[in-house]
CSV table of C-alpha atoms (C1' of nucleotides) in Angstrom, one decimal:
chain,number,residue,atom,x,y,z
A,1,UNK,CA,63.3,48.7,0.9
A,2,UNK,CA,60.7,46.6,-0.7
A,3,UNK,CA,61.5,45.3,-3.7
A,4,UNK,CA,65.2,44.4,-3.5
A,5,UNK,CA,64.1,41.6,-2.1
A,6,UNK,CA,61.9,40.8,-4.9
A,7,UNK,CA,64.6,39.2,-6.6
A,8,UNK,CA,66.0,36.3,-4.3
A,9,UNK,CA,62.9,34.4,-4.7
A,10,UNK,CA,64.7,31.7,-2.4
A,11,UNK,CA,65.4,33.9,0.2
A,12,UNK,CA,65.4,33.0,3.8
A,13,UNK,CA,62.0,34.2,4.7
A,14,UNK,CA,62.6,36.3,8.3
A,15,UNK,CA,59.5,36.0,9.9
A,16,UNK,CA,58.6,32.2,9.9
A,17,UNK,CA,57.7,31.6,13.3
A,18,UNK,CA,60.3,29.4,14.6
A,19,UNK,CA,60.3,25.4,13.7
A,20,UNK,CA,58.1,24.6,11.5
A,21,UNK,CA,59.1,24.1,7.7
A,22,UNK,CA,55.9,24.2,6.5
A,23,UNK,CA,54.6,27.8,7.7
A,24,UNK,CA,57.9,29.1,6.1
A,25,UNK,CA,57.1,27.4,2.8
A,26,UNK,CA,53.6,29.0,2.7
A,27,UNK,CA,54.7,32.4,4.0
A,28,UNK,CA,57.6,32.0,1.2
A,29,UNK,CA,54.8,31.3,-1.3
A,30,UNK,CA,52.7,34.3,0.1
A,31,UNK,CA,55.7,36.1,-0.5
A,32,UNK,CA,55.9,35.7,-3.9
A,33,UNK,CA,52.2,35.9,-4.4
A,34,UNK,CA,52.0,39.7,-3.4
A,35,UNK,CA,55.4,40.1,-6.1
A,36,UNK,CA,53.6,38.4,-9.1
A,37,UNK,CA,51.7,41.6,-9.9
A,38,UNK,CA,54.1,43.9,-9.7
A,39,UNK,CA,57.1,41.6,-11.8
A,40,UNK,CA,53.8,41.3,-14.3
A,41,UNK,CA,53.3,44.7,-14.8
A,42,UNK,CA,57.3,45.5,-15.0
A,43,UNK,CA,57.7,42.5,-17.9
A,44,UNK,CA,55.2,44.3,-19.5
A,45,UNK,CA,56.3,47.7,-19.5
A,46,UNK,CA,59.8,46.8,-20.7
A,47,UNK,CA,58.3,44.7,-23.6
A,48,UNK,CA,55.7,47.4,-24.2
A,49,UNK,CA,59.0,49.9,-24.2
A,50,UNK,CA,60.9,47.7,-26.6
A,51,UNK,CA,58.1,46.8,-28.7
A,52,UNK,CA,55.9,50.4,-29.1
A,53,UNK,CA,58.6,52.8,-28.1
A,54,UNK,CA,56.5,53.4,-25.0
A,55,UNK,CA,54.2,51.9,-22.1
A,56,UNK,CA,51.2,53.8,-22.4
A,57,UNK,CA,48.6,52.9,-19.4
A,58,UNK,CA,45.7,52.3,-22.2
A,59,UNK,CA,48.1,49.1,-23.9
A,60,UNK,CA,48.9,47.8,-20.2
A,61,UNK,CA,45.1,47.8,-19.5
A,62,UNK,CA,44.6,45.8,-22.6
A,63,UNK,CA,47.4,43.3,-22.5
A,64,UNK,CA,46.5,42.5,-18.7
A,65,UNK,CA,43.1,42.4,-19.2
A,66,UNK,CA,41.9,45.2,-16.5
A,67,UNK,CA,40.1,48.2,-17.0
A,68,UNK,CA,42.1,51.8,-16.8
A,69,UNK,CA,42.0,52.8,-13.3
A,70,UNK,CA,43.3,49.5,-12.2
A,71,UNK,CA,46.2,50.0,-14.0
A,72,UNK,CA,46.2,53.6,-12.6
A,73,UNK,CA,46.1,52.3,-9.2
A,74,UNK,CA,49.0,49.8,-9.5
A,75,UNK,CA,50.9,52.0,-11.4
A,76,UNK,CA,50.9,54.7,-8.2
A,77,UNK,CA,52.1,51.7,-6.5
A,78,UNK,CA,54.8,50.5,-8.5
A,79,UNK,CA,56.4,54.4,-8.2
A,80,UNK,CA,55.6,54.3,-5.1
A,81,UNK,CA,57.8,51.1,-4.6
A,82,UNK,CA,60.6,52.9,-6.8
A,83,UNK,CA,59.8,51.0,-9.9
A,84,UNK,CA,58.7,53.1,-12.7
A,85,UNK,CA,58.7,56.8,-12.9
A,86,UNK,CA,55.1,58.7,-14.3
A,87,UNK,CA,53.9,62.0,-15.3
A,88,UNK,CA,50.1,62.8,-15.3
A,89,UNK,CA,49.0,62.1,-18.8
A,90,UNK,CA,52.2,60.9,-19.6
A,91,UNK,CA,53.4,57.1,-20.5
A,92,UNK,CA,55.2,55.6,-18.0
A,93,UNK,CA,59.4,54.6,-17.4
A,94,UNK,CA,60.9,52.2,-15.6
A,95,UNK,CA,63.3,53.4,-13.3
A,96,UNK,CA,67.3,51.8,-12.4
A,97,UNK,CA,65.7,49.6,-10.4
A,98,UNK,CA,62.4,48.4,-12.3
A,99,UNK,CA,64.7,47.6,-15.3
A,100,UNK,CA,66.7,45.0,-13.2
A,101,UNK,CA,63.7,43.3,-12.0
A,102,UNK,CA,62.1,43.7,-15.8
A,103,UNK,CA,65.6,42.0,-17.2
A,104,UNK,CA,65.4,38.9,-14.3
A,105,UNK,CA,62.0,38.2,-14.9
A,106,UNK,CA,62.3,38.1,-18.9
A,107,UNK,CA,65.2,35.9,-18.4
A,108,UNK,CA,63.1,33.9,-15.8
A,109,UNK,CA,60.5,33.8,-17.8
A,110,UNK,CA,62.4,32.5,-21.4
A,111,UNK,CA,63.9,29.9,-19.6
A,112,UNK,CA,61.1,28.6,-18.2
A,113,UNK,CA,59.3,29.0,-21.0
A,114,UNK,CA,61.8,26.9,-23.5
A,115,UNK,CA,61.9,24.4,-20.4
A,116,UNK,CA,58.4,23.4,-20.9
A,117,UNK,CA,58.4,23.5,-25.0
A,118,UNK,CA,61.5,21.2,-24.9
A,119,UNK,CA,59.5,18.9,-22.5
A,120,UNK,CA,57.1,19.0,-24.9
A,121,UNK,CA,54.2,21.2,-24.4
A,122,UNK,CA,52.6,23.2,-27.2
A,123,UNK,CA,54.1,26.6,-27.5
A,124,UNK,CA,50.6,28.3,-26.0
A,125,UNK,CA,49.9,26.4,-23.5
A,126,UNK,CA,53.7,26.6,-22.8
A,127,UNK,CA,53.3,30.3,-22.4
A,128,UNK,CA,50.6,30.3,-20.5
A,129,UNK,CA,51.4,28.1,-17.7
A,130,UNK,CA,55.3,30.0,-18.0
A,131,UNK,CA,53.2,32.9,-16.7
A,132,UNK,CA,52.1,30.9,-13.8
A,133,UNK,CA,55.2,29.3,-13.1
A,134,UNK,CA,58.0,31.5,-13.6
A,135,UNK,CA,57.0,33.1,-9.9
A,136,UNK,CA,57.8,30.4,-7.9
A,137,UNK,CA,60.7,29.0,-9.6
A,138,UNK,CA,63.7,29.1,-7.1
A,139,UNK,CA,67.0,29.3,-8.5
A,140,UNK,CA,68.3,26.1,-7.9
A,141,UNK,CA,64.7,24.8,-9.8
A,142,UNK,CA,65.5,27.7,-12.5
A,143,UNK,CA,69.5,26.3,-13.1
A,144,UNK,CA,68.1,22.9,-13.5
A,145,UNK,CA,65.5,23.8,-15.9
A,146,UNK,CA,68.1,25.8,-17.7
A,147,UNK,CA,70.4,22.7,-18.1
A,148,UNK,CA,67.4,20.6,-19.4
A,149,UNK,CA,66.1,23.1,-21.8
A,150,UNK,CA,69.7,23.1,-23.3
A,151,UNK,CA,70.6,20.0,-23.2
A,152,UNK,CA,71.5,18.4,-26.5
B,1,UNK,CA,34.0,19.1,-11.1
B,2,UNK,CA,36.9,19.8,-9.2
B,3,UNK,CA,36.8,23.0,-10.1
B,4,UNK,CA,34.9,25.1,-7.5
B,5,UNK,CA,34.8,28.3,-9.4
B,6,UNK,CA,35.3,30.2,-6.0
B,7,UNK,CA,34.1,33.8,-4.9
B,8,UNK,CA,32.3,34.7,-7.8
B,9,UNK,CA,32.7,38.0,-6.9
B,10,UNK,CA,31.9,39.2,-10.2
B,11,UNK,CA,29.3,36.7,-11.3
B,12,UNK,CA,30.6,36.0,-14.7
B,13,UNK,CA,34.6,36.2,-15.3
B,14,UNK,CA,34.1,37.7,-18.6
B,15,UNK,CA,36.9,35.9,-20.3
B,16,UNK,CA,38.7,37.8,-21.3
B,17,UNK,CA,38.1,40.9,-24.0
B,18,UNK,CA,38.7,39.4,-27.5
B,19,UNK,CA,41.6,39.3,-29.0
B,20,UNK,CA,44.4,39.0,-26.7
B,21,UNK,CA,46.2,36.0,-25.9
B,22,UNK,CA,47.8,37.6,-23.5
B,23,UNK,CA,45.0,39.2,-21.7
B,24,UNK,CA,43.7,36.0,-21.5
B,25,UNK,CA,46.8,34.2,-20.4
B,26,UNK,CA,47.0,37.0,-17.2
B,27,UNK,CA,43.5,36.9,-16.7
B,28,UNK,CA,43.9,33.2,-15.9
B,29,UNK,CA,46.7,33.7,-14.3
B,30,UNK,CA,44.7,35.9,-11.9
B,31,UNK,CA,42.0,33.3,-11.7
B,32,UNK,CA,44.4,30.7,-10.2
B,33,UNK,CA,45.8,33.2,-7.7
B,34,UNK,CA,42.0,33.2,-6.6
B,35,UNK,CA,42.1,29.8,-6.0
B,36,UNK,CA,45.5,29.4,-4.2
B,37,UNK,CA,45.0,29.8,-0.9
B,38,UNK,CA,41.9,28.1,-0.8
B,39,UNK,CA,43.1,24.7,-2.5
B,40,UNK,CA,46.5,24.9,0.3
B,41,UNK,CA,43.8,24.9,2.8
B,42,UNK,CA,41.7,22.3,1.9
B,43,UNK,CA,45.0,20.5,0.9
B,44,UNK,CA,46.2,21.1,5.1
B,45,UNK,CA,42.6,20.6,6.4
B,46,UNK,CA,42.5,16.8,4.3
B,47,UNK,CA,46.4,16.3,5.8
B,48,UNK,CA,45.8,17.4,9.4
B,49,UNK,CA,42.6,14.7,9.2
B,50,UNK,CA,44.7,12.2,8.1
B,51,UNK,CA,47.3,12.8,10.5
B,52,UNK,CA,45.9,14.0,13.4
B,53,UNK,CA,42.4,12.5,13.3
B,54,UNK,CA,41.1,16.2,13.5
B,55,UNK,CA,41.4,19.3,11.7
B,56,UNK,CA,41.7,22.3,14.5
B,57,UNK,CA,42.2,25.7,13.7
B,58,UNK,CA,45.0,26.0,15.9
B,59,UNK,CA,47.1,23.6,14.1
B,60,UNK,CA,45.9,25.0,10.3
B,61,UNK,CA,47.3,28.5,11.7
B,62,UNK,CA,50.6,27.3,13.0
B,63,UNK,CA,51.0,25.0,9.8
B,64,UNK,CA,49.7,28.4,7.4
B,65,UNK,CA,52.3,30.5,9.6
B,66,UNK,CA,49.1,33.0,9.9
B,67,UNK,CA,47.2,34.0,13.3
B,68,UNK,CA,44.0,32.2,14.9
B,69,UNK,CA,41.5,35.3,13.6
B,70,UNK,CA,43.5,35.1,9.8
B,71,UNK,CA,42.7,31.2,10.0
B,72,UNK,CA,38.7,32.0,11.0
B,73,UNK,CA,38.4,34.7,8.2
B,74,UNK,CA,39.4,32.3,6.0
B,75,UNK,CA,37.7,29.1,7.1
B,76,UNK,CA,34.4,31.1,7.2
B,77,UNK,CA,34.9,31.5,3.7
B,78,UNK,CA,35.3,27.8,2.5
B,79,UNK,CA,32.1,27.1,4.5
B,80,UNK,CA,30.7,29.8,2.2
B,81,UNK,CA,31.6,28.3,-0.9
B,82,UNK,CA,31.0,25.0,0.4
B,83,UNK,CA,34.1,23.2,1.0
B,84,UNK,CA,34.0,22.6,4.5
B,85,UNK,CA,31.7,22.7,7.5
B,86,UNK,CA,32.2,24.0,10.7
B,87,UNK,CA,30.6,24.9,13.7
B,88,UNK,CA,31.5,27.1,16.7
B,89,UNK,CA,34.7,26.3,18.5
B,90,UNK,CA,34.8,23.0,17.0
B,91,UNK,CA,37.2,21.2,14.6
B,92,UNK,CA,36.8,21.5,10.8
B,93,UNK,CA,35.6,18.9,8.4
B,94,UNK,CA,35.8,18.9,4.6
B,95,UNK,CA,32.8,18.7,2.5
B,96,UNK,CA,32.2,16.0,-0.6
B,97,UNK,CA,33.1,18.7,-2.4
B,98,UNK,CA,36.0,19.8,-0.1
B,99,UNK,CA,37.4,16.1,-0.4
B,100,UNK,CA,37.1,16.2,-4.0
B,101,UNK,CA,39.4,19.2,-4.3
B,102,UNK,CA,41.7,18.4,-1.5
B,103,UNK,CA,42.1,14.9,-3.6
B,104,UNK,CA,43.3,16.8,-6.9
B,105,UNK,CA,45.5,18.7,-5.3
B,106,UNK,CA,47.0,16.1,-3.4
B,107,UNK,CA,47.5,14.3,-6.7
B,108,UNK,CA,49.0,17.7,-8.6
B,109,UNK,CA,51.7,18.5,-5.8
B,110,UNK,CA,52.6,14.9,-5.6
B,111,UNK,CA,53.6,14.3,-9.3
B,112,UNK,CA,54.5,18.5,-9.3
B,113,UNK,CA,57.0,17.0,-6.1
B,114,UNK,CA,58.0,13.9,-7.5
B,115,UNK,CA,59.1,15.6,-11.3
B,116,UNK,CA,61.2,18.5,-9.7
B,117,UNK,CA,63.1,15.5,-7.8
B,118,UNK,CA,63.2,13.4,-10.7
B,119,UNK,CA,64.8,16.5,-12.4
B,120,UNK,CA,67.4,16.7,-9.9
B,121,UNK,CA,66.5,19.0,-7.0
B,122,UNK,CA,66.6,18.4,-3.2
B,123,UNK,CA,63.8,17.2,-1.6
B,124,UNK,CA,63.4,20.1,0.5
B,125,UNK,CA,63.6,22.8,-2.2
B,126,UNK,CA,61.4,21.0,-4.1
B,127,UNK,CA,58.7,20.6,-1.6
B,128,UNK,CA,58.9,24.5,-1.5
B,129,UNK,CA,59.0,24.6,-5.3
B,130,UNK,CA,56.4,22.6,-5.7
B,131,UNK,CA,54.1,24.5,-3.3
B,132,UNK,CA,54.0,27.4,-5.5
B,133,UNK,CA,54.3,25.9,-9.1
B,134,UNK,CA,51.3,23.1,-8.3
B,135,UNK,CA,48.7,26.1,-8.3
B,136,UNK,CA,50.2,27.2,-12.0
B,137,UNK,CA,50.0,23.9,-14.0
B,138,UNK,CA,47.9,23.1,-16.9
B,139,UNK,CA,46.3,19.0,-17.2
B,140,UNK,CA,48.8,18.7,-20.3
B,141,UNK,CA,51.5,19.9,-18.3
B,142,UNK,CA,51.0,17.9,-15.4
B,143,UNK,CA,50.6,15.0,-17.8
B,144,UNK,CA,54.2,15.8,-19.4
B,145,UNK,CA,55.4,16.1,-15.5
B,146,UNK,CA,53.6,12.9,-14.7
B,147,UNK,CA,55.6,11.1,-17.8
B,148,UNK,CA,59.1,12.5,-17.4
B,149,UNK,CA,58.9,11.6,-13.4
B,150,UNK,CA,58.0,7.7,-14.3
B,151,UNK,CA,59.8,7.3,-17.0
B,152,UNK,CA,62.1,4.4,-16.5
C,1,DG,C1',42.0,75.9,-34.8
C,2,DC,C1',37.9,73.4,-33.1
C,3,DC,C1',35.7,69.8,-31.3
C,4,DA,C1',34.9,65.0,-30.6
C,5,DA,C1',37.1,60.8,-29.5
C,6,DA,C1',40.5,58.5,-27.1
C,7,DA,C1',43.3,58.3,-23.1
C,8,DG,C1',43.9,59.2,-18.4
C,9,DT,C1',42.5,60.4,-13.7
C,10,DT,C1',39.6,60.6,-9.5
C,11,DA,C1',36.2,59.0,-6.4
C,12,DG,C1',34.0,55.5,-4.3
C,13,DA,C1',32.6,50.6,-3.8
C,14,DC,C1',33.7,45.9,-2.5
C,15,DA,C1',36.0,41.3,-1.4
C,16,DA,C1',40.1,39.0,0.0
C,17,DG,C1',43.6,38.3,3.1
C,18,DG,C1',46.4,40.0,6.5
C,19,DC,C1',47.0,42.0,11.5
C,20,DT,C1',46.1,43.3,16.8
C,21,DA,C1',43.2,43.7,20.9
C,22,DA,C1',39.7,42.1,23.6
C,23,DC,C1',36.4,38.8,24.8
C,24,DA,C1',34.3,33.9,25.2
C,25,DA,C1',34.4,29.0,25.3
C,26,DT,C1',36.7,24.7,26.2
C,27,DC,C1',39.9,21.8,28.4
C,28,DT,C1',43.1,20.3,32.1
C,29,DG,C1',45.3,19.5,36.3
C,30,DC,C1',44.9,19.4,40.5
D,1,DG,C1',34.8,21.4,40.1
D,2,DC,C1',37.2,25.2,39.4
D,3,DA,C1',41.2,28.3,38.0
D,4,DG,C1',44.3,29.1,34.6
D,5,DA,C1',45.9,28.0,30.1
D,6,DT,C1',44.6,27.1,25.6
D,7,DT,C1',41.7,27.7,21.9
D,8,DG,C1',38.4,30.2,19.2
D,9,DT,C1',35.7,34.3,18.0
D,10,DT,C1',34.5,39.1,17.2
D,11,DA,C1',35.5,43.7,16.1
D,12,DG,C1',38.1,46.8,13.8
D,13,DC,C1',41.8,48.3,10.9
D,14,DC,C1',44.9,48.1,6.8
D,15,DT,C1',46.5,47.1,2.0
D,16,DT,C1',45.9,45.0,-2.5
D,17,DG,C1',43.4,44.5,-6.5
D,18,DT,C1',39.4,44.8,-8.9
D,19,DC,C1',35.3,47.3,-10.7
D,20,DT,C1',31.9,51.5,-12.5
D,21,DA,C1',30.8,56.2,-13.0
D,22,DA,C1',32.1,60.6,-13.9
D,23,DC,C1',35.4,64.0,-14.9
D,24,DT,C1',39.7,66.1,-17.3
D,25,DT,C1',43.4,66.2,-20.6
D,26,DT,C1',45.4,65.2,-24.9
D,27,DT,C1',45.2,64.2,-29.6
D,28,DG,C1',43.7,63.9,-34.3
D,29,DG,C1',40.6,64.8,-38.3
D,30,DC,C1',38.9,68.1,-41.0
DNA sequence: GCCAAAAGTTAGACAAGGCTAACAATCTGC
DNA sequence: GCAGATTGTTAGCCTTGTCTAACTTTTGGC
């Protein structure tokens, strides 16, 4: 049941020790910090899917910067966690499930992305910080940066 | 030098193999994360001094939302790297260094905090907001936020 | 169709950041 | 000034995310 909850990134956090606002923010932010990874890889995988035809674990090493077996580790655990699908030897799928998340976190990700270029960032630095950001963006933040980025 | 490089686990970061923007983009991504938990604690350890004359483990946990042992892990860890000092069931203090950091961050979230209000969001989503996204935003950034939250 | 290079895997190390259980020190209220 | 509560520490375990070294499988050039 893990990664449903990967999606409402303003969720209620459950376990927040009763009363104080603060430890729930943090927990909230830890939250999102063990997700980060996992959306990464996913956004990758789709884009390396729609891009190459297919996620092979040597491209994912080199557009994440990490070496193979890292990528073989956290690739057991995204199938583990019901996100992709893998064969020994074999490129890797996204499953039902790992396509949702890769379609919320692209869309996430462009508008946060044409938020900070309409501010008036540079395009790379625009990305790059967008690859911070775009984690801990609630929705509320997200529809507001939406309505700025299209304003006219 | 605000900057701290923390746990230099592997000496060097090697910056990134050539080539790829985006490896380099993720791989600083991935640096930040490093940094996260120790700038919120510095940031809580400089607050709780402020406020409370004292900063005592106790109140860092309940404030984190993380146990007593999680809290003296941790703290042992910022004496290591030389942000704070401590000694043995006493209270916490920060270093020069520790001050220095807890300072910039103290500056980021505030202008991170007052931009996402100044944009339109409630107080209390931003202060989540602004938890997360502080750790994740460039000095050109932060100067656009710094603008677009004074400007008249 | 063979064989070397490229890609992928496995094993094993290590640090960070969490936890619980058990113990030690400090503080407080009589 | 002492007993019990509170606070802090230590020990030990777990997962994640990273690496290197060594091995296996697949692929491509000739």
């Amino acid at each position: 049941m893990t990664n449903v909850d990967l999606q409402k990134t303003n969720a209620v956090e459950p376990e927040a020790r009763a009363g104080d606002a603060r430890a729930e923010a943090f927990q909230g932010v830890r939250a999102a910090r063990r997700n980060e990874l996992a959306e990464d890889y996913v956004e990758l995988i789709a884009e390396l899917i729609h891009n190459q035809g297919e996620a092979r674990p040597v491209d994912i090493a080199t557009k994440m910067g990490v070496t193979a077996p890292t990528v073989a580790k956290t690739l057991d655990r995204l199938a583990r966690d019901g996100l992709i699908t893998r064969a020994k030897y074999r490129s890797v799928f996204l499953t039902e499930e790992g396509r949702a998340l890769a379609k919320e976190c692209r869309h996430r990700h462009e508008i946060v992305l044409r938020f900070l270029i309409r501010l008036g960032l540079d395009p790379e630095t625009a990305e790059h910080d967008a690859e911070g950001i775009e984690h801990h963006v609630s929705e509320r933040t997200l529809a507001l940066f939406a309505a700025f980025a299209n304003r006219s």
